[in-house]
Short mmCIF file of C-alpha atoms in Angstrom, two decimals:
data_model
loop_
_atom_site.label_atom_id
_atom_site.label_comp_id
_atom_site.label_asym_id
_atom_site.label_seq_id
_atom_site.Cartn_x
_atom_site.Cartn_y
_atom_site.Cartn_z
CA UNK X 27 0.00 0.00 0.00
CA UNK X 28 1.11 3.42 -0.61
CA UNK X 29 0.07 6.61 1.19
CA UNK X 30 -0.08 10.04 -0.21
CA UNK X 31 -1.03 13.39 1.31
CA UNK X 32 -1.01 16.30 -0.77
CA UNK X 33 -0.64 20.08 0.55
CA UNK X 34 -0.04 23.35 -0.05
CA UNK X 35 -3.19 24.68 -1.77
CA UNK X 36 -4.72 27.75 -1.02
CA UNK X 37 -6.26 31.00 -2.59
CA UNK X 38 -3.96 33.21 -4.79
CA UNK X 39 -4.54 36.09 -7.74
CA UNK X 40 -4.60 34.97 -11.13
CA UNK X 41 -0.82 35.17 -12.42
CA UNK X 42 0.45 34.18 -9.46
CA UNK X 43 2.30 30.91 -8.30
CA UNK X 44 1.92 28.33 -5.73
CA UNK X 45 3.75 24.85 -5.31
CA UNK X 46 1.72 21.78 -4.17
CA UNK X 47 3.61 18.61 -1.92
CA UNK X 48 2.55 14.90 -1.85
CA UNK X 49 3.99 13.09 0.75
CA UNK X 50 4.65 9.58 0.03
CA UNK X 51 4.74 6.53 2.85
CA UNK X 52 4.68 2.82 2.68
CA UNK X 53 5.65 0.77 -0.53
CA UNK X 54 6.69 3.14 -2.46
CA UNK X 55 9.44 1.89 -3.53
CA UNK X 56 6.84 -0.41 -5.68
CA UNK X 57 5.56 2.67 -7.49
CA UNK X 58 6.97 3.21 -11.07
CA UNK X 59 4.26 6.50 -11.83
CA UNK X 60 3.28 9.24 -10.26
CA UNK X 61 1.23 12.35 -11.22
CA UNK X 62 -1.54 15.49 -10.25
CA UNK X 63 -5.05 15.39 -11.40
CA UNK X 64 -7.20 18.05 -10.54
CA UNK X 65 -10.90 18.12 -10.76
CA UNK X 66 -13.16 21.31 -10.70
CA UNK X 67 -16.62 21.35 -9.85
CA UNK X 68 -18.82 19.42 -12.06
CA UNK X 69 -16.35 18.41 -14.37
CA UNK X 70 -14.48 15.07 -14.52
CA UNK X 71 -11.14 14.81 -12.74
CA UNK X 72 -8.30 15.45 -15.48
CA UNK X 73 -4.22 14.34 -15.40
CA UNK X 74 -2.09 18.30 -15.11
CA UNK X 75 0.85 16.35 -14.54
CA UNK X 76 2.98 12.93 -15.31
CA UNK X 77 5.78 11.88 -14.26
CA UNK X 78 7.71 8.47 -14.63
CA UNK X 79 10.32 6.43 -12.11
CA UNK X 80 13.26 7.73 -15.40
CA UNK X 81 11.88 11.33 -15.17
CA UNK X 82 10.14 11.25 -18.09
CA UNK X 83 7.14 14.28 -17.97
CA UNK X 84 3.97 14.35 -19.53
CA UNK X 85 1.78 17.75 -19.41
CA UNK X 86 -1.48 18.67 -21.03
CA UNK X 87 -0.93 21.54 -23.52
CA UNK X 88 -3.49 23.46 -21.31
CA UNK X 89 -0.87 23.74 -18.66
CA UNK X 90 2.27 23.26 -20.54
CA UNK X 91 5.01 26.14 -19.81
CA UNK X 92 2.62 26.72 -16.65
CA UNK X 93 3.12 23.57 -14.50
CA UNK X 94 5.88 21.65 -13.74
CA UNK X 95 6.18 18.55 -12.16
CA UNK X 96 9.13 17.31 -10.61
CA UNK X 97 10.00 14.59 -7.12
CA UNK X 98 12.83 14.65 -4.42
CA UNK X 99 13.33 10.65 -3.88
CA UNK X 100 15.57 11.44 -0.60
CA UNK X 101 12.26 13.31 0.76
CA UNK X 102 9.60 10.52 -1.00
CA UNK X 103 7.65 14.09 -2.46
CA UNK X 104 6.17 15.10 -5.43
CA UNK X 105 5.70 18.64 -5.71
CA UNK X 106 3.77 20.63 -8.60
CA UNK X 107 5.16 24.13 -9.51
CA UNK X 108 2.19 25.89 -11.00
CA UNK X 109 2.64 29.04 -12.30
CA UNK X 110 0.89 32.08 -14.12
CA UNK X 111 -2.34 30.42 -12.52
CA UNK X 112 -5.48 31.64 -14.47
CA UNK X 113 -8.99 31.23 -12.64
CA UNK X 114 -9.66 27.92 -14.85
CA UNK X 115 -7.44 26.11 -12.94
CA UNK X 116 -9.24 26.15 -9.72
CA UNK X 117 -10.51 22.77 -9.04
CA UNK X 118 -9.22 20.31 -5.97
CA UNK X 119 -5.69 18.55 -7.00
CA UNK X 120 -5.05 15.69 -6.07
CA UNK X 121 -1.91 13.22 -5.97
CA UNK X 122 -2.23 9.91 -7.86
CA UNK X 123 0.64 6.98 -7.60
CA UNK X 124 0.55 3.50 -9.49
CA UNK X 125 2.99 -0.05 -9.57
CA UNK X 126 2.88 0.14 -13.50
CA UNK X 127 4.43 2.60 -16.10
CA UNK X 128 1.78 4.68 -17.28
CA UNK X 129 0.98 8.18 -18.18
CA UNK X 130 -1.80 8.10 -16.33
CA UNK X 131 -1.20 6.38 -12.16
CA UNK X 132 -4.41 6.05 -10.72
CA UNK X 133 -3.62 3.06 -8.11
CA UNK X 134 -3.49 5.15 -5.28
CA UNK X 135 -4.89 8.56 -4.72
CA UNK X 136 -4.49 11.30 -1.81
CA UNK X 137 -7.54 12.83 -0.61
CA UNK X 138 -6.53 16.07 -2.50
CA UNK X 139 -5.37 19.69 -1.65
CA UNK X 140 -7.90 23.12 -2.90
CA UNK X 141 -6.62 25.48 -5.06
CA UNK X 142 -8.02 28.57 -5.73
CA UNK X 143 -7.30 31.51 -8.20
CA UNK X 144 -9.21 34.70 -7.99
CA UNK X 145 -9.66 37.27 -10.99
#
């Protein structure tokens, strides 16, 4: 089993920046994929973020040059860098993990973090 506890949401102004954490516990040594989903209200939860035990990244264009995924395997984090947020990209994020490669790890899931962007 693998644990995951995002953070580090919040409310900021459009343009502005804000990094999200996932803390990772138990196997994860198994996991081989990891990435963010986010999921605003009334729409379906959607991947932001990829990233694969090599390093290799996978983005959506809508947040390509805007979001950057990236892991610190001494710490067992993921973090998101999200930048030049725009109001469409408030929605709940949340931190996904999974045993297989794959673009999109949905094994294990966090409970999510809320991230707001005002106009």
């Amino acid at each position: 089993q693998v644990q995951l506890v995002e953070s580090g949401g919040g409310l900021v102004q459009a343009g502005g920046s804000l990094r999200l954490s996932c803390a990772a516990s138990g196997s994860i040594f198994s996991t081989n994929s990891m990435g963010w989903y986010r999921q605003a209200p009334g729409k379906q939860r959607e991947l932001v973020a990829g990233i694969l035990r090599g390093g290799s990244t996978t983005y959506p264009d809508f947040v390509k040059g805007r979001f950057t995924i990236s892991r610190d395997n001494t710490k067992n984090t993921l973090y998101l860098q999200m930048n030049n947020l725009k109001p469409e990209d408030t929605a709940v994020y949340y931190c996904a993990a999974d045993r297989t490669f794959t673009r999109y790890p949905q094994e294990y899931w966090g409970k999510g973090t809320l991230v707001t962007v005002s106009s």
